[in-house]
PDB file of C-alpha atoms in Angstrom:
ATOM      1  CA  MET A   1      -0.012   0.032  -0.035  1.00 63.00           C
ATOM      2  CA  ILE A   2       2.822   2.436   0.829  1.00 77.00           C
ATOM      3  CA  MET A   3       4.522   1.850  -2.466  1.00 80.00           C
ATOM      4  CA  SER A   4       1.239   2.324  -4.347  1.00 77.00           C
ATOM      5  CA  LYS A   5       0.824   5.658  -2.649  1.00 77.00           C
ATOM      6  CA  ILE A   6       4.419   6.632  -3.425  1.00 83.00           C
ATOM      7  CA  LEU A   7       3.996   5.723  -7.126  1.00 80.00           C
ATOM      8  CA  TYR A   8       0.779   7.609  -7.309  1.00 79.00           C
ATOM      9  CA  MET A   9       2.166  10.823  -5.809  1.00 83.00           C
ATOM     10  CA  ILE A  10       5.175  10.653  -8.101  1.00 84.00           C
ATOM     11  CA  ALA A  11       2.897  10.243 -11.156  1.00 83.00           C
ATOM     12  CA  LEU A  12       0.528  13.090 -10.009  1.00 80.00           C
ATOM     13  CA  ILE A  13       3.441  15.455  -9.287  1.00 86.00           C
ATOM     14  CA  THR A  14       4.949  14.741 -12.732  1.00 87.00           C
ATOM     15  CA  ALA A  15       1.574  15.303 -14.461  1.00 84.00           C
ATOM     16  CA  ILE A  16       1.242  18.615 -12.685  1.00 85.00           C
ATOM     17  CA  VAL A  17       4.810  19.780 -13.466  1.00 85.00           C
ATOM     18  CA  PHE A  18       4.720  18.730 -17.219  1.00 80.00           C
ATOM     19  CA  TYR A  19       1.161  19.932 -18.002  1.00 80.00           C
ATOM     20  CA  PRO A  20       2.190  23.682 -18.289  1.00 84.00           C
ATOM     21  CA  LEU A  21       5.110  22.589 -20.487  1.00 78.00           C
ATOM     22  CA  TYR A  22       3.267  20.252 -22.674  1.00 79.00           C
ATOM     23  CA  GLN A  23      -0.228  21.594 -22.957  1.00 79.00           C
ATOM     24  CA  GLY A  24      -2.466  19.371 -24.951  1.00 82.00           C
ATOM     25  CA  PRO A  25      -5.503  17.045 -24.782  1.00 85.00           C
ATOM     26  CA  VAL A  26      -3.408  14.089 -23.752  1.00 83.00           C
ATOM     27  CA  SER A  27      -1.590  15.722 -20.823  1.00 83.00           C
ATOM     28  CA  LEU A  28      -4.888  17.297 -19.716  1.00 85.00           C
ATOM     29  CA  ILE A  29      -6.564  13.805 -19.752  1.00 85.00           C
ATOM     30  CA  LEU A  30      -3.776  12.329 -17.917  1.00 86.00           C
ATOM     31  CA  LEU A  31      -3.858  15.043 -15.245  1.00 86.00           C
ATOM     32  CA  VAL A  32      -7.618  14.839 -14.680  1.00 88.00           C
ATOM     33  CA  ALA A  33      -7.530  10.988 -14.635  1.00 88.00           C
ATOM     34  CA  LEU A  34      -4.860  11.133 -11.930  1.00 88.00           C
ATOM     35  CA  ILE A  35      -6.790  13.677  -9.929  1.00 89.00           C
ATOM     36  CA  MET A  36      -9.976  11.692 -10.186  1.00 90.00           C
ATOM     37  CA  LEU A  37      -8.496   8.221  -9.522  1.00 90.00           C
ATOM     38  CA  PRO A  38      -8.734   8.333  -5.698  1.00 90.00           C
ATOM     39  CA  VAL A  39     -12.359   9.581  -6.044  1.00 90.00           C
ATOM     40  CA  MET A  40     -13.180   6.668  -8.272  1.00 91.00           C
ATOM     41  CA  MET A  41     -11.346   4.284  -5.950  1.00 91.00           C
ATOM     42  CA  GLY A  42     -13.436   5.607  -2.971  1.00 91.00           C
ATOM     43  CA  ILE A  43     -16.715   5.108  -4.904  1.00 92.00           C
ATOM     44  CA  GLU A  44     -15.680   1.627  -5.944  1.00 92.00           C
ATOM     45  CA  LEU A  45     -14.842   0.838  -2.264  1.00 94.00           C
ATOM     46  CA  LEU A  46     -18.240   2.117  -0.999  1.00 94.00           C
ATOM     47  CA  VAL A  47     -20.037  -0.028  -3.737  1.00 94.00           C
ATOM     48  CA  SER A  48     -17.922  -3.110  -2.705  1.00 94.00           C
ATOM     49  CA  ALA A  49     -18.818  -2.607   0.996  1.00 95.00           C
ATOM     50  CA  LEU A  50     -22.457  -2.456   0.323  1.00 95.00           C
ATOM     51  CA  PHE A  51     -22.402  -5.873  -1.494  1.00 96.00           C
ATOM     52  CA  LEU A  52     -20.015  -7.671   0.881  1.00 96.00           C
ATOM     53  CA  ARG A  53     -21.492 -10.592   2.801  1.00 95.00           C
ATOM     54  CA  LEU A  54     -20.198 -12.855   5.463  1.00 93.00           C
ATOM     55  CA  ASP A  55     -21.059 -16.448   6.089  1.00 88.00           C
ATOM     56  CA  SER A  56     -20.269 -17.582   9.672  1.00 75.00           C
ATOM     57  CA  ARG A  57     -22.119 -20.382  11.221  1.00 70.00           C
ATOM     58  CA  SER A  58     -20.612 -20.412  14.661  1.00 68.00           C
ATOM     59  CA  ALA A  59     -19.007 -23.819  13.895  1.00 67.00           C
ATOM     60  CA  ALA A  60     -18.115 -25.969  16.815  1.00 81.00           C
ATOM     61  CA  ALA A  61     -15.297 -28.522  16.313  1.00 91.00           C
ATOM     62  CA  VAL A  62     -13.399 -30.954  18.349  1.00 94.00           C
ATOM     63  CA  VAL A  63      -9.724 -31.786  17.434  1.00 94.00           C
ATOM     64  CA  TYR A  64      -7.116 -33.907  19.166  1.00 95.00           C
ATOM     65  CA  ARG A  65      -4.085 -32.125  20.679  1.00 94.00           C
ATOM     66  CA  GLY A  66      -1.340 -31.949  18.142  1.00 90.00           C
ATOM     67  CA  ASN A  67      -3.557 -31.658  15.034  1.00 91.00           C
ATOM     68  CA  LYS A  68      -4.057 -28.451  13.089  1.00 88.00           C
ATOM     69  CA  THR A  69      -6.858 -26.344  14.616  1.00 87.00           C
ATOM     70  CA  GLU A  70      -8.782 -24.265  12.031  1.00 88.00           C
ATOM     71  CA  ILE A  71     -12.173 -22.523  11.917  1.00 90.00           C
ATOM     72  CA  PRO A  72     -13.706 -21.710   8.466  1.00 90.00           C
ATOM     73  CA  LEU A  73     -15.027 -18.297   7.539  1.00 92.00           C
ATOM     74  CA  ARG A  74     -16.676 -17.497   4.085  1.00 94.00           C
ATOM     75  CA  ILE A  75     -16.386 -13.973   2.661  1.00 95.00           C
ATOM     76  CA  ILE A  76     -18.818 -13.323  -0.192  1.00 96.00           C
ATOM     77  CA  ASN A  77     -18.174 -10.492  -2.637  1.00 96.00           C
ATOM     78  CA  ASN A  78     -21.413  -9.718  -4.693  1.00 96.00           C
ATOM     79  CA  SER A  79     -20.019  -6.703  -6.448  1.00 94.00           C
ATOM     80  CA  VAL A  80     -18.230  -6.514  -9.860  1.00 94.00           C
ATOM     81  CA  PHE A  81     -15.138  -4.957  -8.135  1.00 94.00           C
ATOM     82  CA  PRO A  82     -12.373  -7.170  -6.807  1.00 94.00           C
ATOM     83  CA  LEU A  83     -11.139  -6.481  -3.245  1.00 94.00           C
ATOM     84  CA  ILE A  84      -7.333  -6.639  -3.273  1.00 90.00           C
ATOM     85  CA  SER A  85      -6.911  -5.875   0.369  1.00 92.00           C
ATOM     86  CA  VAL A  86      -9.162  -7.496   2.954  1.00 96.00           C
ATOM     87  CA  ARG A  87      -7.948  -7.614   6.693  1.00 96.00           C
ATOM     88  CA  ILE A  88      -9.733  -9.754   9.177  1.00 97.00           C
ATOM     89  CA  ASP A  89      -9.348  -8.921  12.919  1.00 97.00           C
ATOM     90  CA  LEU A  90     -10.291 -11.616  15.283  1.00 96.00           C
ATOM     91  CA  ARG A  91      -9.986 -12.369  18.955  1.00 96.00           C
ATOM     92  CA  ALA A  92      -9.392 -15.848  20.422  1.00 95.00           C
ATOM     93  CA  GLU A  93     -10.443 -16.537  24.142  1.00 95.00           C
ATOM     94  CA  TYR A  94      -9.149 -19.653  25.853  1.00 93.00           C
ATOM     95  CA  ALA A  95     -10.760 -21.726  28.596  1.00 87.00           C
ATOM     96  CA  PRO A  96     -10.098 -22.505  31.210  1.00 86.00           C
ATOM     97  CA  GLY A  97      -7.778 -19.617  32.176  1.00 82.00           C
ATOM     98  CA  GLY A  98      -9.497 -16.811  30.449  1.00 86.00           C
ATOM     99  CA  THR A  99      -6.505 -15.735  28.366  1.00 90.00           C
ATOM    100  CA  ALA A 100      -7.071 -13.997  24.922  1.00 93.00           C
ATOM    101  CA  GLU A 101      -5.042 -12.983  21.912  1.00 94.00           C
ATOM    102  CA  LYS A 102      -5.510 -11.061  18.840  1.00 95.00           C
ATOM    103  CA  LEU A 103      -5.362 -12.634  15.361  1.00 95.00           C
ATOM    104  CA  LYS A 104      -5.040 -10.720  11.979  1.00 95.00           C
ATOM    105  CA  LEU A 105      -5.449 -12.324   8.590  1.00 95.00           C
ATOM    106  CA  ARG A 106      -5.225 -10.807   5.123  1.00 95.00           C
ATOM    107  CA  THR A 107      -6.805 -12.080   1.933  1.00 95.00           C
ATOM    108  CA  VAL A 108      -7.983 -11.190  -1.615  1.00 95.00           C
ATOM    109  CA  VAL A 109     -11.600 -11.535  -2.718  1.00 96.00           C
ATOM    110  CA  GLY A 110     -12.262 -11.495  -6.498  1.00 95.00           C
ATOM    111  CA  ALA A 111     -15.224 -10.010  -8.172  1.00 94.00           C
ATOM    112  CA  LEU A 112     -18.371 -12.096  -7.651  1.00 94.00           C
ATOM    113  CA  GLU A 113     -16.393 -14.533  -5.651  1.00 95.00           C
ATOM    114  CA  LYS A 114     -17.021 -16.664  -2.519  1.00 95.00           C
ATOM    115  CA  ARG A 115     -13.640 -16.931  -0.644  1.00 94.00           C
ATOM    116  CA  ASP A 116     -13.258 -19.478   2.174  1.00 92.00           C
ATOM    117  CA  VAL A 117     -10.723 -18.427   4.795  1.00 93.00           C
ATOM    118  CA  MET A 118      -9.278 -20.848   7.334  1.00 91.00           C
ATOM    119  CA  VAL A 119      -8.561 -19.228  10.665  1.00 92.00           C
ATOM    120  CA  GLU A 120      -5.716 -21.162  12.125  1.00 91.00           C
ATOM    121  CA  LEU A 121      -5.514 -21.078  15.884  1.00 90.00           C
ATOM    122  CA  PRO A 122      -2.087 -21.425  17.664  1.00 86.00           C
ATOM    123  CA  VAL A 123      -3.533 -23.871  20.213  1.00 88.00           C
ATOM    124  CA  GLN A 124      -0.961 -26.120  21.797  1.00 89.00           C
ATOM    125  CA  HIS A 125      -2.645 -27.409  24.903  1.00 93.00           C
ATOM    126  CA  CYS A 126      -5.979 -29.080  25.856  1.00 95.00           C
ATOM    127  CA  GLY A 127      -8.948 -26.755  26.385  1.00 94.00           C
ATOM    128  CA  GLU A 128     -11.483 -24.648  24.530  1.00 94.00           C
ATOM    129  CA  ALA A 129     -10.963 -21.664  22.312  1.00 94.00           C
ATOM    130  CA  ASP A 130     -13.784 -19.380  21.201  1.00 94.00           C
ATOM    131  CA  VAL A 131     -13.091 -17.130  18.274  1.00 94.00           C
ATOM    132  CA  TYR A 132     -14.738 -13.809  17.771  1.00 95.00           C
ATOM    133  CA  LEU A 133     -14.807 -11.530  14.686  1.00 95.00           C
ATOM    134  CA  GLU A 134     -14.002  -7.944  15.677  1.00 96.00           C
ATOM    135  CA  CYS A 135     -14.144  -6.437  12.213  1.00 97.00           C
ATOM    136  CA  ILE A 136     -13.289  -6.758   8.542  1.00 97.00           C
ATOM    137  CA  ARG A 137     -11.426  -3.799   7.003  1.00 96.00           C
ATOM    138  CA  ILE A 138     -11.366  -3.408   3.210  1.00 96.00           C
ATOM    139  CA  CYS A 139      -9.098  -0.876   1.469  1.00 94.00           C
ATOM    140  CA  ASP A 140      -8.939   0.552  -2.099  1.00 89.00           C
ATOM    141  CA  LEU A 141      -6.072  -0.232  -4.468  1.00 82.00           C
ATOM    142  CA  LEU A 142      -4.083   2.850  -3.507  1.00 82.00           C
ATOM    143  CA  GLY A 143      -4.682   2.504   0.161  1.00 83.00           C
ATOM    144  CA  PHE A 144      -6.156   6.060   0.562  1.00 85.00           C
ATOM    145  CA  PHE A 145      -9.440   4.795   1.905  1.00 89.00           C
ATOM    146  CA  SER A 146     -10.655   2.016   4.062  1.00 93.00           C
ATOM    147  CA  VAL A 147     -14.070   0.831   5.469  1.00 95.00           C
ATOM    148  CA  ARG A 148     -14.658  -1.195   8.593  1.00 96.00           C
ATOM    149  CA  LEU A 149     -17.385  -3.826   8.345  1.00 96.00           C
ATOM    150  CA  PHE A 150     -19.023  -6.305  10.585  1.00 95.00           C
ATOM    151  CA  LYS A 151     -17.660  -4.522  13.775  1.00 94.00           C
ATOM    152  CA  ASN A 152     -18.067  -6.770  16.918  1.00 93.00           C
ATOM    153  CA  HIS A 153     -19.848  -9.442  14.786  1.00 92.00           C
ATOM    154  CA  GLY A 154     -19.580 -12.047  17.614  1.00 91.00           C
ATOM    155  CA  MET A 155     -18.423 -15.614  17.826  1.00 93.00           C
ATOM    156  CA  ILE A 156     -17.708 -17.277  14.503  1.00 92.00           C
ATOM    157  CA  GLY A 157     -16.561 -20.631  15.912  1.00 92.00           C
ATOM    158  CA  SER A 158     -15.382 -22.665  18.883  1.00 93.00           C
ATOM    159  CA  VAL A 159     -12.748 -25.517  19.097  1.00 94.00           C
ATOM    160  CA  CYS A 160     -12.234 -27.963  21.852  1.00 95.00           C
ATOM    161  CA  VAL A 161      -8.807 -29.572  21.926  1.00 96.00           C
ATOM    162  CA  ILE A 162      -8.917 -32.941  23.640  1.00 97.00           C
ATOM    163  CA  PRO A 163      -6.137 -35.693  24.330  1.00 97.00           C
ATOM    164  CA  ALA A 164      -5.889 -38.630  22.019  1.00 95.00           C
ATOM    165  CA  VAL A 165      -5.560 -42.118  23.480  1.00 95.00           C
ATOM    166  CA  SER A 166      -2.028 -43.035  24.280  1.00 95.00           C
ATOM    167  CA  ASP A 167      -0.929 -46.629  24.351  1.00 92.00           C
ATOM    168  CA  LYS A 168       1.714 -45.940  26.985  1.00 94.00           C
ATOM    169  CA  TYR A 169      -0.987 -45.889  29.620  1.00 94.00           C
ATOM    170  CA  GLU A 170      -2.466 -49.196  28.493  1.00 91.00           C
ATOM    171  CA  GLU A 171      -0.284 -51.168  31.053  1.00 90.00           C
ATOM    172  CA  LEU A 172      -1.414 -48.740  33.798  1.00 91.00           C
ATOM    173  CA  ALA A 173      -5.050 -49.557  32.970  1.00 91.00           C
ATOM    174  CA  ARG A 174      -4.344 -53.270  33.163  1.00 86.00           C
ATOM    175  CA  GLU A 175      -2.610 -52.855  36.508  1.00 84.00           C
ATOM    176  CA  ILE A 176      -5.704 -50.916  37.751  1.00 85.00           C
ATOM    177  CA  ALA A 177      -7.921 -53.605  36.443  1.00 82.00           C
ATOM    178  CA  SER A 178      -5.922 -56.505  37.836  1.00 75.00           C
ATOM    179  CA  GLY A 179      -6.142 -55.037  41.195  1.00 67.00           C
ATOM    180  CA  ALA A 180      -9.976 -54.929  41.089  1.00 54.00           C
ATOM    181  CA  GLY A 181     -10.899 -58.115  39.290  1.00 42.00           C
ATOM    182  CA  SER A 182     -13.120 -60.688  41.130  1.00 36.00           C
ATOM    183  CA  VAL A 183     -11.614 -64.142  40.988  1.00 32.00           C
ATOM    184  CA  SER A 184     -11.942 -67.381  43.086  1.00 32.00           C
ATOM    185  CA  GLU A 185      -9.691 -70.428  43.279  1.00 34.00           C
ATOM    186  CA  SER A 186     -10.722 -73.696  41.324  1.00 35.00           C
ATOM    187  CA  ASP A 187     -10.098 -77.147  42.210  1.00 38.00           C
ATOM    188  CA  ASP A 188      -6.915 -77.509  40.110  1.00 37.00           C
ATOM    189  CA  GLY A 189      -5.293 -74.585  41.817  1.00 34.00           C
ATOM    190  CA  GLY A 190      -5.984 -72.092  38.962  1.00 33.00           C
ATOM    191  CA  TYR A 191      -8.334 -69.177  39.072  1.00 29.00           C
ATOM    192  CA  VAL A 192     -11.558 -68.637  37.268  1.00 34.00           C
ATOM    193  CA  PRO A 193     -13.735 -65.543  37.059  1.00 35.00           C
ATOM    194  CA  THR A 194     -16.601 -65.477  39.622  1.00 34.00           C
ATOM    195  CA  THR A 195     -18.669 -63.422  37.074  1.00 35.00           C
ATOM    196  CA  GLY A 196     -18.200 -63.247  33.310  1.00 37.00           C
ATOM    197  CA  PRO A 197     -16.403 -61.973  31.340  1.00 39.00           C
ATOM    198  CA  GLY A 198     -13.616 -62.071  33.831  1.00 46.00           C
ATOM    199  CA  ASP A 199     -11.356 -64.319  31.809  1.00 59.00           C
ATOM    200  CA  VAL A 200      -7.660 -64.396  31.763  1.00 68.00           C
ATOM    201  CA  ILE A 201      -6.797 -61.998  28.957  1.00 64.00           C
ATOM    202  CA  ASP A 202      -3.013 -61.673  29.256  1.00 72.00           C
ATOM    203  CA  PHE A 203       0.039 -62.363  31.409  1.00 79.00           C
ATOM    204  CA  LYS A 204       2.695 -59.945  32.694  1.00 79.00           C
ATOM    205  CA  GLU A 205       5.670 -59.758  35.074  1.00 84.00           C
ATOM    206  CA  TYR A 206       4.788 -59.174  38.753  1.00 80.00           C
ATOM    207  CA  VAL A 207       5.151 -55.537  39.976  1.00 73.00           C
ATOM    208  CA  PRO A 208       4.592 -54.324  43.507  1.00 65.00           C
ATOM    209  CA  GLY A 209       0.922 -53.822  43.985  1.00 57.00           C
ATOM    210  CA  ASP A 210      -0.259 -56.794  42.094  1.00 65.00           C
ATOM    211  CA  ARG A 211      -2.491 -59.309  43.847  1.00 67.00           C
ATOM    212  CA  LEU A 212      -0.560 -62.397  44.942  1.00 75.00           C
ATOM    213  CA  ALA A 213      -3.656 -64.412  44.182  1.00 72.00           C
ATOM    214  CA  LEU A 214      -3.088 -63.786  40.495  1.00 77.00           C
ATOM    215  CA  VAL A 215       0.389 -65.274  40.422  1.00 85.00           C
ATOM    216  CA  HIS A 216       0.689 -68.083  37.798  1.00 85.00           C
ATOM    217  CA  HIS A 217       2.860 -70.556  39.538  1.00 86.00           C
ATOM    218  CA  LYS A 218       3.655 -72.819  36.463  1.00 82.00           C
ATOM    219  CA  LEU A 219       4.704 -69.974  34.197  1.00 83.00           C
ATOM    220  CA  SER A 220       6.567 -68.363  37.148  1.00 85.00           C
ATOM    221  CA  ALA A 221       8.582 -71.613  37.513  1.00 86.00           C
ATOM    222  CA  ARG A 222       9.239 -71.915  33.745  1.00 82.00           C
ATOM    223  CA  PHE A 223      10.549 -68.342  33.321  1.00 85.00           C
ATOM    224  CA  ASP A 224      12.177 -68.186  36.838  1.00 87.00           C
ATOM    225  CA  LYS A 225      10.255 -64.955  37.671  1.00 87.00           C
ATOM    226  CA  ASP A 226       6.872 -64.105  39.096  1.00 88.00           C
ATOM    227  CA  ILE A 227       4.195 -63.974  36.307  1.00 87.00           C
ATOM    228  CA  VAL A 228       0.705 -62.815  36.996  1.00 80.00           C
ATOM    229  CA  LYS A 229      -2.530 -63.049  35.211  1.00 77.00           C
ATOM    230  CA  VAL A 230      -4.278 -60.088  33.789  1.00 71.00           C
ATOM    231  CA  MET A 231      -7.955 -60.617  34.244  1.00 62.00           C
ATOM    232  CA  GLY A 232     -10.819 -59.395  32.168  1.00 55.00           C
ATOM    233  CA  LEU A 233     -13.317 -57.486  34.342  1.00 51.00           C
ATOM    234  CA  PRO A 234     -16.897 -58.418  35.355  1.00 50.00           C
ATOM    235  CA  GLU A 235     -19.469 -56.082  33.956  1.00 49.00           C
ATOM    236  CA  ASP A 236     -20.399 -54.694  37.386  1.00 55.00           C
ATOM    237  CA  ASP A 237     -16.885 -53.375  38.070  1.00 78.00           C
ATOM    238  CA  ARG A 238     -17.085 -49.640  37.931  1.00 89.00           C
ATOM    239  CA  PHE A 239     -14.045 -47.284  38.115  1.00 92.00           C
ATOM    240  CA  LEU A 240     -14.402 -43.508  38.604  1.00 94.00           C
ATOM    241  CA  LEU A 241     -11.207 -41.707  37.462  1.00 95.00           C
ATOM    242  CA  PHE A 242     -10.393 -38.235  38.979  1.00 94.00           C
ATOM    243  CA  ALA A 243      -7.986 -35.776  37.411  1.00 92.00           C
ATOM    244  CA  ASP A 244      -5.889 -34.194  40.249  1.00 89.00           C
ATOM    245  CA  LEU A 245      -5.746 -30.642  38.813  1.00 85.00           C
ATOM    246  CA  SER A 246      -4.297 -29.264  41.980  1.00 83.00           C
ATOM    247  CA  THR A 247      -0.926 -30.550  41.077  1.00 79.00           C
ATOM    248  CA  ALA A 248      -1.144 -29.666  37.469  1.00 81.00           C
ATOM    249  CA  ASP A 249      -0.155 -25.952  37.646  1.00 81.00           C
ATOM    250  CA  THR A 250       1.128 -25.595  34.112  1.00 89.00           C
ATOM    251  CA  PRO A 251      -0.719 -26.282  30.730  1.00 90.00           C
ATOM    252  CA  SER A 252       1.624 -29.135  29.952  1.00 92.00           C
ATOM    253  CA  GLY A 253       0.964 -30.599  33.355  1.00 92.00           C
ATOM    254  CA  ARG A 254      -2.757 -30.576  32.728  1.00 93.00           C
ATOM    255  CA  ASP A 255      -2.288 -32.149  29.296  1.00 95.00           C
ATOM    256  CA  ILE A 256      -0.485 -35.152  30.752  1.00 94.00           C
ATOM    257  CA  CYS A 257      -3.129 -35.494  33.533  1.00 94.00           C
ATOM    258  CA  PHE A 258      -5.899 -35.429  30.908  1.00 96.00           C
ATOM    259  CA  GLU A 259      -4.175 -37.835  28.624  1.00 96.00           C
ATOM    260  CA  LYS A 260      -3.631 -40.300  31.485  1.00 95.00           C
ATOM    261  CA  VAL A 261      -7.239 -40.135  32.798  1.00 96.00           C
ATOM    262  CA  MET A 262      -8.818 -40.505  29.246  1.00 97.00           C
ATOM    263  CA  SER A 263      -6.410 -43.194  28.100  1.00 96.00           C
ATOM    264  CA  CYS A 264      -6.986 -45.286  31.257  1.00 95.00           C
ATOM    265  CA  ALA A 265     -10.820 -44.838  30.937  1.00 96.00           C
ATOM    266  CA  TYR A 266     -10.670 -45.939  27.353  1.00 95.00           C
ATOM    267  CA  TYR A 267      -8.621 -49.086  27.991  1.00 93.00           C
ATOM    268  CA  LEU A 268     -10.778 -50.028  31.072  1.00 93.00           C
ATOM    269  CA  ASN A 269     -13.790 -49.879  28.793  1.00 91.00           C
ATOM    270  CA  GLU A 270     -11.900 -52.101  26.263  1.00 90.00           C
ATOM    271  CA  MET A 271     -11.534 -54.679  29.196  1.00 87.00           C
ATOM    272  CA  LYS A 272     -15.348 -54.693  29.663  1.00 84.00           C
ATOM    273  CA  ALA A 273     -15.269 -52.593  32.709  1.00 89.00           C
ATOM    274  CA  GLN A 274     -17.505 -49.593  33.384  1.00 92.00           C
ATOM    275  CA  SER A 275     -15.218 -46.623  33.295  1.00 94.00           C
ATOM    276  CA  TYR A 276     -16.284 -43.079  34.407  1.00 95.00           C
ATOM    277  CA  VAL A 277     -14.663 -39.765  34.288  1.00 96.00           C
ATOM    278  CA  ALA A 278     -15.219 -37.165  36.994  1.00 94.00           C
ATOM    279  CA  VAL A 279     -16.079 -33.672  35.624  1.00 92.00           C
ATOM    280  CA  ASP A 280     -17.828 -30.534  36.701  1.00 85.00           C
ATOM    281  CA  GLU A 281     -21.345 -31.135  38.017  1.00 82.00           C
ATOM    282  CA  GLY A 282     -22.892 -28.903  35.399  1.00 79.00           C
ATOM    283  CA  ALA A 283     -20.970 -30.401  32.402  1.00 83.00           C
ATOM    284  CA  GLN A 284     -22.876 -31.568  29.285  1.00 80.00           C
ATOM    285  CA  GLY A 285     -23.655 -35.280  29.536  1.00 81.00           C
ATOM    286  CA  ALA A 286     -22.583 -35.446  33.232  1.00 87.00           C
ATOM    287  CA  VAL A 287     -24.745 -37.451  35.799  1.00 87.00           C
ATOM    288  CA  ASN A 288     -23.826 -36.643  39.365  1.00 86.00           C
ATOM    289  CA  GLY A 289     -20.511 -35.110  38.048  1.00 89.00           C
ATOM    290  CA  ALA A 290     -19.388 -38.141  35.982  1.00 93.00           C
ATOM    291  CA  ILE A 291     -19.642 -39.302  32.403  1.00 95.00           C
ATOM    292  CA  ARG A 292     -19.210 -43.052  31.408  1.00 94.00           C
ATOM    293  CA  VAL A 293     -16.710 -43.689  28.674  1.00 95.00           C
ATOM    294  CA  ASP A 294     -18.157 -46.510  26.653  1.00 92.00           C
ATOM    295  CA  SER A 295     -18.011 -45.366  22.918  1.00 90.00           C
ATOM    296  CA  SER A 296     -16.186 -42.890  20.676  1.00 89.00           C
ATOM    297  CA  ASP A 297     -18.921 -40.324  21.164  1.00 92.00           C
ATOM    298  CA  SER A 298     -18.931 -40.615  24.863  1.00 94.00           C
ATOM    299  CA  TYR A 299     -14.981 -40.404  24.896  1.00 96.00           C
ATOM    300  CA  ILE A 300     -15.275 -37.002  23.081  1.00 95.00           C
ATOM    301  CA  THR A 301     -18.111 -35.771  25.334  1.00 95.00           C
ATOM    302  CA  ALA A 302     -16.122 -36.809  28.550  1.00 96.00           C
ATOM    303  CA  ALA A 303     -12.889 -35.406  27.179  1.00 96.00           C
ATOM    304  CA  CYS A 304     -14.480 -31.997  26.278  1.00 95.00           C
ATOM    305  CA  ALA A 305     -15.989 -31.762  29.705  1.00 94.00           C
ATOM    306  CA  LEU A 306     -12.769 -32.681  31.431  1.00 95.00           C
ATOM    307  CA  VAL A 307     -10.437 -30.216  29.574  1.00 94.00           C
ATOM    308  CA  THR A 308     -12.749 -27.299  30.164  1.00 92.00           C
ATOM    309  CA  SER A 309     -13.052 -28.074  33.975  1.00 88.00           C
ATOM    310  CA  GLU A 310     -11.156 -25.585  36.194  1.00 81.00           C
ATOM    311  CA  TYR A 311     -11.481 -27.557  39.387  1.00 81.00           C
ATOM    312  CA  ILE A 312     -12.766 -31.169  40.026  1.00 85.00           C
ATOM    313  CA  PRO A 313     -13.507 -31.957  43.724  1.00 81.00           C
ATOM    314  CA  VAL A 314     -12.183 -35.334  44.815  1.00 82.00           C
ATOM    315  CA  ARG A 315     -14.840 -37.408  46.631  1.00 80.00           C
ATOM    316  CA  GLU A 316     -15.423 -41.039  47.446  1.00 80.00           C
ATOM    317  CA  GLU A 317     -18.386 -42.587  45.442  1.00 83.00           C
ATOM    318  CA  ARG A 318     -19.852 -45.643  46.897  1.00 82.00           C
ATOM    319  CA  GLY A 319     -19.950 -48.518  44.496  1.00 81.00           C
ATOM    320  CA  PHE A 320     -16.974 -47.335  42.419  1.00 88.00           C
ATOM    321  CA  VAL A 321     -13.263 -47.897  42.473  1.00 88.00           C
ATOM    322  CA  ASN A 322     -12.187 -44.339  43.055  1.00 90.00           C
ATOM    323  CA  ILE A 323      -8.817 -43.616  41.401  1.00 91.00           C
ATOM    324  CA  LEU A 324      -7.055 -40.149  41.670  1.00 91.00           C
ATOM    325  CA  MET A 325      -4.630 -39.474  38.884  1.00 91.00           C
ATOM    326  CA  SER A 326      -1.875 -36.651  38.730  1.00 87.00           C
ATOM    327  CA  ASN A 327       0.436 -35.643  35.978  1.00 85.00           C
ATOM    328  CA  GLU A 328       3.457 -37.411  37.727  1.00 79.00           C
TER     329      GLU A 328
END
């Protein structure tokens, strides 16, 4: 824009200086055209402003942390004049925490064109981001005039960033499950489930905290180390997982805590247990401050409610195995 103004001023000064020296219809037309050019640009800008439209549907999206986070915004130019300078001013507000930042985008919209602009959010941690359109500013070709449109338009989209399931917590989920499975001793010295589907689903090396009743003596003797059975869980085993946000005082710490809770809930459900995640009492889909994780949809619902919670009170729920998880 600055270069366009400089070139225009040079051309106008040249036309003014040379017109008295070279009087004629050509020099006169050139001088008048340069004088009228900003006026014509201003008129064109006003016409374009009258025919400019915006299509924002307040889209809500859920993305996994680490993926690209974008919100679509469609600008519609119904005029016959192209817009070579369109600046979009936005504001992103993050929750929890209440921080905000300004975003600025520039684009070009041709005549009679619909331009889809992708607003990329620099979100690196779990949580929710609401994006608001503050205004759209369009300028003429020379940059002499500008018009602000859609001032304080409102929210154009919302993105919830949730943790993906991490397989590094599968073993932790199995340890939790093996400490709660209901089994009884059979006549041959082995162990069978007292209620289905508590079958032996795997074997692993003994670690402190494993139940001694689950030690497989024949395999332990063969490999010369303690081997324990990993049991499937009966349908009535219920686990309530709490995220200890009091120890997660940084965004990265919260991310680790969220990932651990949701991954363990996912794998417990895979082992046929009833897994629940503790969230805020008023969270969408929550019953008594908890959401069951039993499908891909409920995983997303529970994760969204969890990552937007500022504080989750730890309490003992009767009938559940209550587990408190930190980011350590």
